[in-house]
Amino acid sequence: MSDIWIGPGRLSGSVTPPPSKSEAHRALIAASLCHSRHLVSGLPEPLSEDLQATKACLDALTDARPLLDCGESGTTLRLLLPVAGALSSVGSAPVTFTGHGRLPQRPLGEYRDILTAAGLTLTSAPDAFLPLTLTGRLRPGLYQVPGNISSQYVSGLLFALPLLSGPSDIRLTTPLESAPYVDMTIGTLARFGIRIDQTPDGFHVLAPQIYRPTAITIDKDYSQAAFWLTAAYGGCDLNVTGLPDQTAQGDKAIVALLRLLTESTEGSTVTIDVAQIPDLVPILAVAAALMPLVTHFVHAGRLRHKESDRLVTTQQALWEIGADIEVTEDGLLIRGAGKSRRTGGLTGGTVDSWSDHRIAMAVAIAALFTRDGVLLKHAEAVRKSYPTFFHEFSRLGGDIHELDLGEKSENKLVW
């Protein structure tokens, strides 16, 4: 699968999203630190490429192998860097982290500074962050961490610091963004017997602590459910099942935000702060393009450092299919159907996913509501987080065709 054509239409039926990728990363790491990964149940089948990367890196750490290939997973890299630095084997032999796609260029400078100050040596080429070779051993102490760069810096340290010989403090030097992901980390750690104390400006971590085996089942993923929920919001007869009512997943906000867009007065302007929910922006942009509103997403600057520059790629993807959307200083401005200075609706066209899984899935949902359909290039990007996405899309009635020399094939794509 590479380039596919997706026709307009409506999906119908019931769909259950896969288990939460964010929770699965965290559960696998915590379980590995008490040598009980077999107690983690409810993992998606097949594993996404990101989770395969975390599992492979944990196996390498367990076996004291010197190379950890993170694939294209920023979560794997950022969560495991300090964990590797806390494990005793790193003190005697170097460990090298590598990656692919855009990962070697994704920012890591602040993390390097934090970990270097705590006793580690991180060596990489001058023109890329990866491959990165880590030597030394993490020391307990005070960690000053910017909260507006990546919450994964905080989560990675929260996994590692309980393994050290004495207590440590994480002091946030700026307000914490994507805070629900840190809450998720703390919740996972608590289930494995690890205590984290919140302080006025960060977190206090007692050490040494012992990770204790526990059985854990991964909840279904609101981040992936967001695509199906948006399809339903647009008029598809879909029943999205299996989602937990009580969850640490910040992306549960998709439910309230879709309701907000639906209930807003035609012609009004809606401002949505996405600092805590950046992963929802591509699919929320699709939802906004379908409504006769002006929608302004703000505090979205960190999207520039994802698998693609998601401010630019979301704008370009939706612009190519007829949306009126522009990049602002720290977000996006969308004039939805009926308010657009362009067509008043989505026409369709050719869109590149830029090898970004969330762009690919958002465009697939948008294609349902176009006049002419969408030719989506590099659709295989969905394997990073949701390998069965297009299987489900087709099962629910989606019109998907493989391409032959730029034309729709005669046969519908078989999954």
Short mmCIF file of C-alpha atoms in Angstrom, two decimals:
data_model
loop_
_atom_site.label_atom_id
_atom_site.label_comp_id
_atom_site.label_asym_id
_atom_site.label_seq_id
_atom_site.Cartn_x
_atom_site.Cartn_y
_atom_site.Cartn_z
CA MET A 1 0.00 0.00 0.00
CA SER A 2 1.34 3.41 -0.95
CA ASP A 3 -1.03 5.60 -2.98
CA ILE A 4 -4.78 5.04 -2.73
CA TRP A 5 -7.93 6.73 -3.95
CA ILE A 6 -10.67 7.33 -1.37
CA GLY A 7 -14.12 8.15 -2.65
CA PRO A 8 -16.81 10.28 -1.08
CA GLY A 9 -19.51 8.44 0.84
CA ARG A 10 -20.68 7.52 4.30
CA LEU A 11 -19.39 4.86 6.66
CA SER A 12 -21.79 2.81 8.75
CA GLY A 13 -21.61 0.16 11.44
CA SER A 14 -19.76 -0.36 14.70
CA VAL A 15 -16.05 0.14 15.19
CA THR A 16 -13.83 -0.36 18.22
CA PRO A 17 -10.58 1.65 18.25
CA PRO A 18 -7.34 -0.12 19.15
CA PRO A 19 -5.85 0.01 22.66
CA SER A 20 -4.22 3.28 23.64
CA LYS A 21 -0.76 3.54 22.12
CA SER A 22 0.33 6.01 24.79
CA GLU A 23 -0.79 3.75 27.63
CA ALA A 24 0.75 0.71 25.95
CA HIS A 25 4.18 2.37 25.69
CA ARG A 26 4.07 3.17 29.38
CA ALA A 27 2.79 -0.22 30.50
CA LEU A 28 5.42 -2.07 28.47
CA ILE A 29 8.22 0.02 29.98
CA ALA A 30 7.01 -0.33 33.57
CA ALA A 31 6.41 -4.06 33.14
CA SER A 32 9.85 -4.50 31.60
CA LEU A 33 11.44 -2.83 34.62
CA CYS A 34 9.96 -5.56 36.82
CA HIS A 35 10.53 -8.29 34.20
CA SER A 36 6.79 -8.97 33.79
CA ARG A 37 5.78 -7.78 30.35
CA HIS A 38 3.63 -10.88 29.91
CA LEU A 39 1.20 -9.34 32.43
CA VAL A 40 0.30 -6.53 29.99
CA SER A 41 -2.89 -7.53 28.18
CA GLY A 42 -5.10 -5.81 25.66
CA LEU A 43 -2.22 -4.83 23.35
CA PRO A 44 -3.26 -4.14 19.75
CA GLU A 45 -2.88 -6.87 17.15
CA PRO A 46 -0.89 -6.35 15.07
CA LEU A 47 1.38 -4.04 17.05
CA SER A 48 1.84 -0.60 15.55
CA GLU A 49 5.32 0.27 14.33
CA ASP A 50 5.81 2.59 17.32
CA LEU A 51 4.99 -0.16 19.83
CA GLN A 52 7.16 -2.63 17.95
CA ALA A 53 10.02 -0.15 18.37
CA THR A 54 9.46 0.17 22.13
CA LYS A 55 9.25 -3.59 22.57
CA ALA A 56 12.44 -4.15 20.54
CA CYS A 57 14.34 -1.47 22.48
CA LEU A 58 13.23 -2.93 25.80
CA ASP A 59 14.43 -6.35 24.66
CA ALA A 60 17.78 -4.81 23.73
CA LEU A 61 18.10 -3.11 27.12
CA THR A 62 17.20 -6.32 28.94
CA ASP A 63 19.82 -8.24 26.97
CA ALA A 64 22.43 -5.44 27.37
CA ARG A 65 22.68 -5.08 23.58
CA PRO A 66 24.43 -1.88 22.48
CA LEU A 67 22.02 -0.70 19.73
CA LEU A 68 18.45 0.52 20.30
CA ASP A 69 16.52 1.23 17.08
CA CYS A 70 13.58 3.53 17.85
CA GLY A 71 12.19 3.38 14.32
CA GLU A 72 10.24 6.61 13.84
CA SER A 73 8.91 6.69 17.40
CA GLY A 74 9.68 9.84 19.33
CA THR A 75 7.86 8.38 22.34
CA THR A 76 10.20 5.37 22.39
CA LEU A 77 13.28 7.57 22.22
CA ARG A 78 12.27 10.15 24.80
CA LEU A 79 10.89 7.70 27.34
CA LEU A 80 13.81 5.27 27.13
CA LEU A 81 16.79 7.64 27.04
CA PRO A 82 16.80 8.33 30.81
CA VAL A 83 15.76 4.73 31.56
CA ALA A 84 18.85 3.50 29.75
CA GLY A 85 20.91 6.02 31.68
CA ALA A 86 19.53 4.75 34.99
CA LEU A 87 20.31 1.09 34.35
CA SER A 88 23.63 -0.18 35.70
CA SER A 89 24.73 -1.75 32.41
CA VAL A 90 25.05 1.67 30.79
CA GLY A 91 27.74 2.68 33.24
CA SER A 92 30.15 0.09 31.85
CA ALA A 93 29.25 0.04 28.14
CA PRO A 94 27.86 2.60 25.70
CA VAL A 95 24.34 2.36 24.28
CA THR A 96 23.49 3.84 20.90
CA PHE A 97 20.01 5.04 19.98
CA THR A 98 19.14 5.27 16.31
CA GLY A 99 16.00 6.06 14.32
CA HIS A 100 14.52 6.63 10.90
CA GLY A 101 12.31 9.03 8.97
CA ARG A 102 12.17 12.46 10.56
CA LEU A 103 13.16 11.22 14.03
CA PRO A 104 16.93 11.96 13.72
CA GLN A 105 16.06 15.64 13.09
CA ARG A 106 13.36 16.03 15.74
CA PRO A 107 14.54 18.37 18.53
CA LEU A 108 16.41 16.80 21.43
CA GLY A 109 18.72 19.61 22.52
CA GLU A 110 17.00 20.43 25.81
CA TYR A 111 16.93 16.74 26.77
CA ARG A 112 20.63 16.46 25.99
CA ASP A 113 21.33 19.39 28.34
CA ILE A 114 19.19 17.90 31.13
CA LEU A 115 20.77 14.45 30.94
CA THR A 116 24.33 15.73 30.52
CA ALA A 117 23.99 17.78 33.69
CA ALA A 118 22.88 14.60 35.49
CA GLY A 119 25.95 12.50 34.70
CA LEU A 120 25.42 11.16 31.20
CA THR A 121 27.48 11.79 28.09
CA LEU A 122 25.50 11.99 24.85
CA THR A 123 27.42 12.00 21.59
CA SER A 124 25.94 12.48 18.12
CA ALA A 125 26.85 13.92 14.74
CA PRO A 126 26.75 17.74 14.45
CA ASP A 127 23.98 17.72 11.82
CA ALA A 128 21.50 15.30 13.49
CA PHE A 129 20.42 14.16 16.94
CA LEU A 130 20.58 10.48 15.95
CA PRO A 131 22.45 8.18 16.05
CA LEU A 132 23.15 9.15 19.66
CA THR A 133 25.57 7.26 21.89
CA LEU A 134 24.96 7.36 25.64
CA THR A 135 27.57 6.61 28.30
CA GLY A 136 27.75 7.16 32.04
CA ARG A 137 25.08 6.74 34.67
CA LEU A 138 22.21 8.98 35.73
CA ARG A 139 22.67 10.69 39.10
CA PRO A 140 19.96 11.65 41.60
CA GLY A 141 19.45 15.35 42.15
CA LEU A 142 17.57 18.35 40.83
CA TYR A 143 16.30 18.22 37.24
CA GLN A 144 15.16 21.51 35.73
CA VAL A 145 12.88 20.73 32.81
CA PRO A 146 10.98 23.06 30.45
CA GLY A 147 7.37 21.95 30.44
CA ASN A 148 6.49 23.49 27.07
CA ILE A 149 8.89 21.46 24.91
CA SER A 150 7.75 17.86 25.41
CA SER A 151 5.89 16.24 28.28
CA GLN A 152 7.78 13.07 27.32
CA TYR A 153 10.92 14.55 28.90
CA VAL A 154 9.09 14.56 32.22
CA SER A 155 7.60 11.11 31.69
CA GLY A 156 10.95 9.60 30.76
CA LEU A 157 12.52 10.96 33.93
CA LEU A 158 9.61 9.73 36.04
CA PHE A 159 10.29 6.18 34.81
CA ALA A 160 14.04 6.43 35.42
CA LEU A 161 14.48 8.37 38.66
CA PRO A 162 12.95 5.72 40.99
CA LEU A 163 15.78 3.38 39.88
CA LEU A 164 18.52 5.65 41.27
CA SER A 165 20.27 5.44 44.63
CA GLY A 166 18.64 8.52 46.13
CA PRO A 167 15.68 10.90 45.71
CA SER A 168 15.36 13.50 42.96
CA ASP A 169 13.22 16.51 42.12
CA ILE A 170 11.87 17.61 38.75
CA ARG A 171 11.37 21.37 38.66
CA LEU A 172 9.31 22.68 35.76
CA THR A 173 10.80 25.91 34.43
CA THR A 174 7.76 26.66 32.22
CA PRO A 175 4.11 25.56 32.43
CA LEU A 176 3.56 21.93 31.53
CA GLU A 177 1.88 21.27 28.18
CA SER A 178 0.32 17.90 27.28
CA ALA A 179 -0.08 17.43 31.03
CA PRO A 180 -2.57 14.52 30.67
CA TYR A 181 0.26 12.38 29.32
CA VAL A 182 2.27 12.98 32.50
CA ASP A 183 -0.83 12.11 34.54
CA MET A 184 -1.05 8.89 32.52
CA THR A 185 2.60 8.12 33.34
CA ILE A 186 2.06 8.71 37.05
CA GLY A 187 -1.04 6.51 36.99
CA THR A 188 0.86 3.69 35.30
CA LEU A 189 3.74 4.00 37.76
CA ALA A 190 1.34 3.85 40.69
CA ARG A 191 -0.08 0.56 39.42
CA PHE A 192 3.45 -0.84 39.41
CA GLY A 193 4.11 0.31 42.99
CA ILE A 194 6.05 3.50 42.20
CA ARG A 195 5.23 6.62 44.21
CA ILE A 196 5.51 10.09 42.66
CA ASP A 197 4.78 13.17 44.79
CA GLN A 198 3.60 16.35 43.12
CA THR A 199 5.19 19.60 44.34
CA PRO A 200 4.21 23.23 43.69
CA ASP A 201 6.67 23.45 40.79
CA GLY A 202 7.04 19.84 39.67
CA PHE A 203 7.56 16.39 41.15
CA HIS A 204 9.49 14.70 43.96
CA VAL A 205 10.66 11.16 43.27
CA LEU A 206 11.68 8.87 46.10
CA ALA A 207 14.48 6.40 45.34
CA PRO A 208 15.40 3.67 45.28
CA GLN A 209 12.00 2.16 44.59
CA ILE A 210 11.14 -1.27 43.21
CA TYR A 211 8.82 -1.86 40.28
CA ARG A 212 6.34 -4.52 41.39
CA PRO A 213 4.60 -6.86 38.92
CA THR A 214 0.93 -6.24 38.29
CA ALA A 215 -1.63 -7.25 35.70
CA ILE A 216 -2.67 -4.36 33.50
CA THR A 217 -5.12 -4.09 30.60
CA ILE A 218 -4.79 -1.27 28.12
CA ASP A 219 -7.86 0.95 27.55
CA LYS A 220 -9.13 1.72 24.07
CA ASP A 221 -7.60 4.79 22.46
CA TYR A 222 -9.42 8.13 22.27
CA SER A 223 -6.65 9.46 19.99
CA GLN A 224 -7.57 6.88 17.35
CA ALA A 225 -11.28 6.98 18.13
CA ALA A 226 -11.16 10.68 17.23
CA PHE A 227 -11.10 9.81 13.52
CA TRP A 228 -14.24 7.65 13.72
CA LEU A 229 -15.98 10.10 16.05
CA THR A 230 -15.35 12.88 13.55
CA ALA A 231 -16.78 10.75 10.75
CA ALA A 232 -19.91 10.26 12.86
CA TYR A 233 -20.02 13.99 13.61
CA GLY A 234 -19.96 14.61 9.85
CA GLY A 235 -23.01 12.41 9.30
CA CYS A 236 -21.77 8.82 9.12
CA ASP A 237 -23.91 6.22 10.90
CA LEU A 238 -21.12 4.97 13.15
CA ASN A 239 -21.19 3.50 16.63
CA VAL A 240 -17.77 3.83 18.28
CA THR A 241 -17.54 1.21 21.02
CA GLY A 242 -15.24 0.21 23.87
CA LEU A 243 -14.10 3.64 25.00
CA PRO A 244 -13.63 4.06 28.77
CA ASP A 245 -15.70 6.64 30.63
CA GLN A 246 -12.94 7.15 33.20
CA THR A 247 -9.48 7.61 31.70
CA ALA A 248 -6.28 9.61 31.98
CA GLN A 249 -6.28 10.07 28.20
CA GLY A 250 -6.38 13.79 27.49
CA ASP A 251 -7.66 13.16 23.97
CA LYS A 252 -11.03 12.23 25.44
CA ALA A 253 -11.55 15.97 24.91
CA ILE A 254 -12.48 15.14 21.30
CA VAL A 255 -16.01 14.33 22.47
CA ALA A 256 -16.58 17.74 24.08
CA LEU A 257 -14.84 19.62 21.26
CA LEU A 258 -16.96 18.03 18.54
CA ARG A 259 -20.03 18.93 20.58
CA LEU A 260 -18.74 22.51 20.88
CA LEU A 261 -18.37 22.82 17.12
CA THR A 262 -21.78 21.28 16.51
CA GLU A 263 -23.55 23.58 18.96
CA SER A 264 -21.81 26.82 17.97
CA THR A 265 -23.86 29.47 16.19
CA GLU A 266 -23.45 29.57 12.43
CA GLY A 267 -20.97 32.27 11.43
CA SER A 268 -19.42 32.56 14.89
CA THR A 269 -15.73 32.29 15.74
CA VAL A 270 -14.58 29.46 17.99
CA THR A 271 -11.14 29.47 19.63
CA ILE A 272 -9.70 26.13 20.79
CA ASP A 273 -6.55 25.95 22.92
CA VAL A 274 -4.73 22.75 21.91
CA ALA A 275 -1.71 23.01 24.21
CA GLN A 276 -2.81 19.89 26.11
CA ILE A 277 -4.16 17.94 23.10
CA PRO A 278 -1.84 18.56 20.13
CA ASP A 279 -2.43 15.15 18.53
CA LEU A 280 -6.09 16.01 17.90
CA VAL A 281 -5.34 19.01 15.67
CA PRO A 282 -5.31 17.31 12.22
CA ILE A 283 -8.67 15.61 12.70
CA LEU A 284 -10.18 18.59 14.54
CA ALA A 285 -9.16 20.71 11.55
CA VAL A 286 -11.22 18.37 9.35
CA ALA A 287 -14.20 18.77 11.68
CA ALA A 288 -13.81 22.55 11.63
CA ALA A 289 -13.69 22.60 7.83
CA LEU A 290 -17.11 20.93 7.71
CA MET A 291 -18.90 23.52 9.85
CA PRO A 292 -20.05 27.05 8.90
CA LEU A 293 -17.78 28.57 11.53
CA VAL A 294 -14.43 30.27 11.83
CA THR A 295 -12.25 28.09 14.05
CA HIS A 296 -8.94 29.25 15.50
CA PHE A 297 -6.58 26.67 17.01
CA VAL A 298 -4.03 28.31 19.32
CA HIS A 299 -0.95 27.23 21.31
CA ALA A 300 -0.09 24.61 18.71
CA GLY A 301 3.56 25.50 18.12
CA ARG A 302 4.87 22.09 19.20
CA LEU A 303 3.13 20.53 16.22
CA ARG A 304 6.03 21.77 14.10
CA HIS A 305 8.20 19.03 15.64
CA LYS A 306 6.06 15.95 15.08
CA GLU A 307 6.41 13.32 12.32
CA SER A 308 5.89 16.27 10.01
CA ASP A 309 5.46 19.98 10.64
CA ARG A 310 1.80 19.37 11.37
CA LEU A 311 0.80 23.02 11.18
CA VAL A 312 2.09 23.16 7.61
CA THR A 313 1.04 19.66 6.54
CA THR A 314 -2.47 19.97 7.99
CA GLN A 315 -2.87 23.30 6.22
CA GLN A 316 -1.53 21.99 2.91
CA ALA A 317 -3.55 18.76 3.04
CA LEU A 318 -6.86 20.49 3.64
CA TRP A 319 -6.09 23.38 1.29
CA GLU A 320 -5.46 20.88 -1.52
CA ILE A 321 -8.98 19.46 -1.14
CA GLY A 322 -10.76 22.80 -0.99
CA ALA A 323 -10.68 23.99 2.62
CA ASP A 324 -10.01 27.62 3.53
CA ILE A 325 -7.24 27.20 6.09
CA GLU A 326 -4.13 29.15 6.99
CA VAL A 327 -1.22 28.82 9.39
CA THR A 328 -1.05 31.49 12.09
CA GLU A 329 1.80 32.35 14.44
CA ASP A 330 1.06 29.45 16.78
CA GLY A 331 -1.84 27.58 15.23
CA LEU A 332 -4.38 27.36 12.43
CA LEU A 333 -7.32 29.46 11.25
CA ILE A 334 -10.11 27.64 9.39
CA ARG A 335 -13.12 29.15 7.67
CA GLY A 336 -15.48 26.23 7.44
CA ALA A 337 -18.05 25.20 4.85
CA GLY A 338 -20.37 28.08 4.13
CA LYS A 339 -17.88 30.61 5.48
CA SER A 340 -15.01 29.80 3.12
CA ARG A 341 -13.80 32.36 0.61
CA ARG A 342 -12.99 29.41 -1.65
CA THR A 343 -15.64 26.82 -2.55
CA GLY A 344 -17.85 26.65 0.52
CA GLY A 345 -17.07 22.95 0.81
CA LEU A 346 -14.46 20.26 0.22
CA THR A 347 -13.92 19.41 -3.43
CA GLY A 348 -11.19 16.76 -3.29
CA GLY A 349 -7.81 16.42 -4.94
CA THR A 350 -4.36 14.91 -4.47
CA VAL A 351 -2.78 14.98 -1.01
CA ASP A 352 0.53 13.72 0.35
CA SER A 353 0.51 12.34 3.89
CA TRP A 354 4.14 13.43 4.29
CA SER A 355 4.57 9.98 5.88
CA ASP A 356 2.63 11.26 8.90
CA HIS A 357 0.09 8.78 10.27
CA ARG A 358 -2.27 11.40 11.70
CA ILE A 359 -2.32 13.38 8.46
CA ALA A 360 -3.10 10.21 6.48
CA MET A 361 -6.02 9.24 8.71
CA ALA A 362 -7.40 12.78 8.91
CA VAL A 363 -7.35 13.07 5.11
CA ALA A 364 -9.12 9.70 4.76
CA ILE A 365 -11.97 10.95 6.95
CA ALA A 366 -12.08 14.27 5.09
CA ALA A 367 -12.33 12.41 1.77
CA LEU A 368 -15.74 11.06 2.79
CA PHE A 369 -17.14 14.60 2.70
CA THR A 370 -15.58 15.74 -0.59
CA ARG A 371 -17.28 16.11 -3.94
CA ASP A 372 -14.72 14.17 -6.00
CA GLY A 373 -12.70 12.04 -3.58
CA VAL A 374 -9.03 12.16 -2.65
CA LEU A 375 -5.88 10.58 -4.04
CA LEU A 376 -3.84 9.97 -0.88
CA LYS A 377 -0.11 9.45 -1.34
CA HIS A 378 1.93 7.40 1.15
CA ALA A 379 -1.12 5.97 2.87
CA GLU A 380 1.07 3.30 4.50
CA ALA A 381 1.99 5.89 7.14
CA VAL A 382 -0.95 4.61 9.22
CA ARG A 383 1.14 1.57 10.19
CA LYS A 384 2.97 3.77 12.65
CA SER A 385 0.03 3.92 15.04
CA TYR A 386 -3.05 2.16 13.57
CA PRO A 387 -2.07 -0.62 11.14
CA THR A 388 -5.68 -1.80 10.69
CA PHE A 389 -7.14 1.66 10.01
CA PHE A 390 -7.83 1.15 6.31
CA HIS A 391 -9.06 -2.39 6.91
CA GLU A 392 -11.67 -0.93 9.25
CA PHE A 393 -12.40 1.93 6.87
CA SER A 394 -13.13 -0.54 4.07
CA ARG A 395 -15.15 -2.86 6.34
CA LEU A 396 -17.37 0.07 7.29
CA GLY A 397 -18.16 0.76 3.64
CA GLY A 398 -15.39 3.13 2.64
CA ASP A 399 -14.66 3.30 -1.08
CA ILE A 400 -10.90 2.69 -1.37
CA HIS A 401 -9.00 1.71 -4.52
CA GLU A 402 -5.41 0.97 -5.27
CA LEU A 403 -3.87 3.13 -7.93
CA ASP A 404 -2.43 2.04 -11.26
CA LEU A 405 -0.31 4.70 -12.96
CA GLY A 406 -2.30 7.46 -11.36
CA GLU A 407 -5.72 6.06 -12.26
CA LYS A 408 -8.34 4.34 -10.13
CA SER A 409 -8.10 0.59 -10.62
CA GLU A 410 -11.12 -1.45 -11.61
CA ASN A 411 -11.03 -3.49 -8.42
CA LYS A 412 -11.73 -2.25 -4.96
CA LEU A 413 -8.81 -2.59 -2.61
CA VAL A 414 -8.84 -5.85 -0.68
CA TRP A 415 -7.48 -5.75 2.88
#
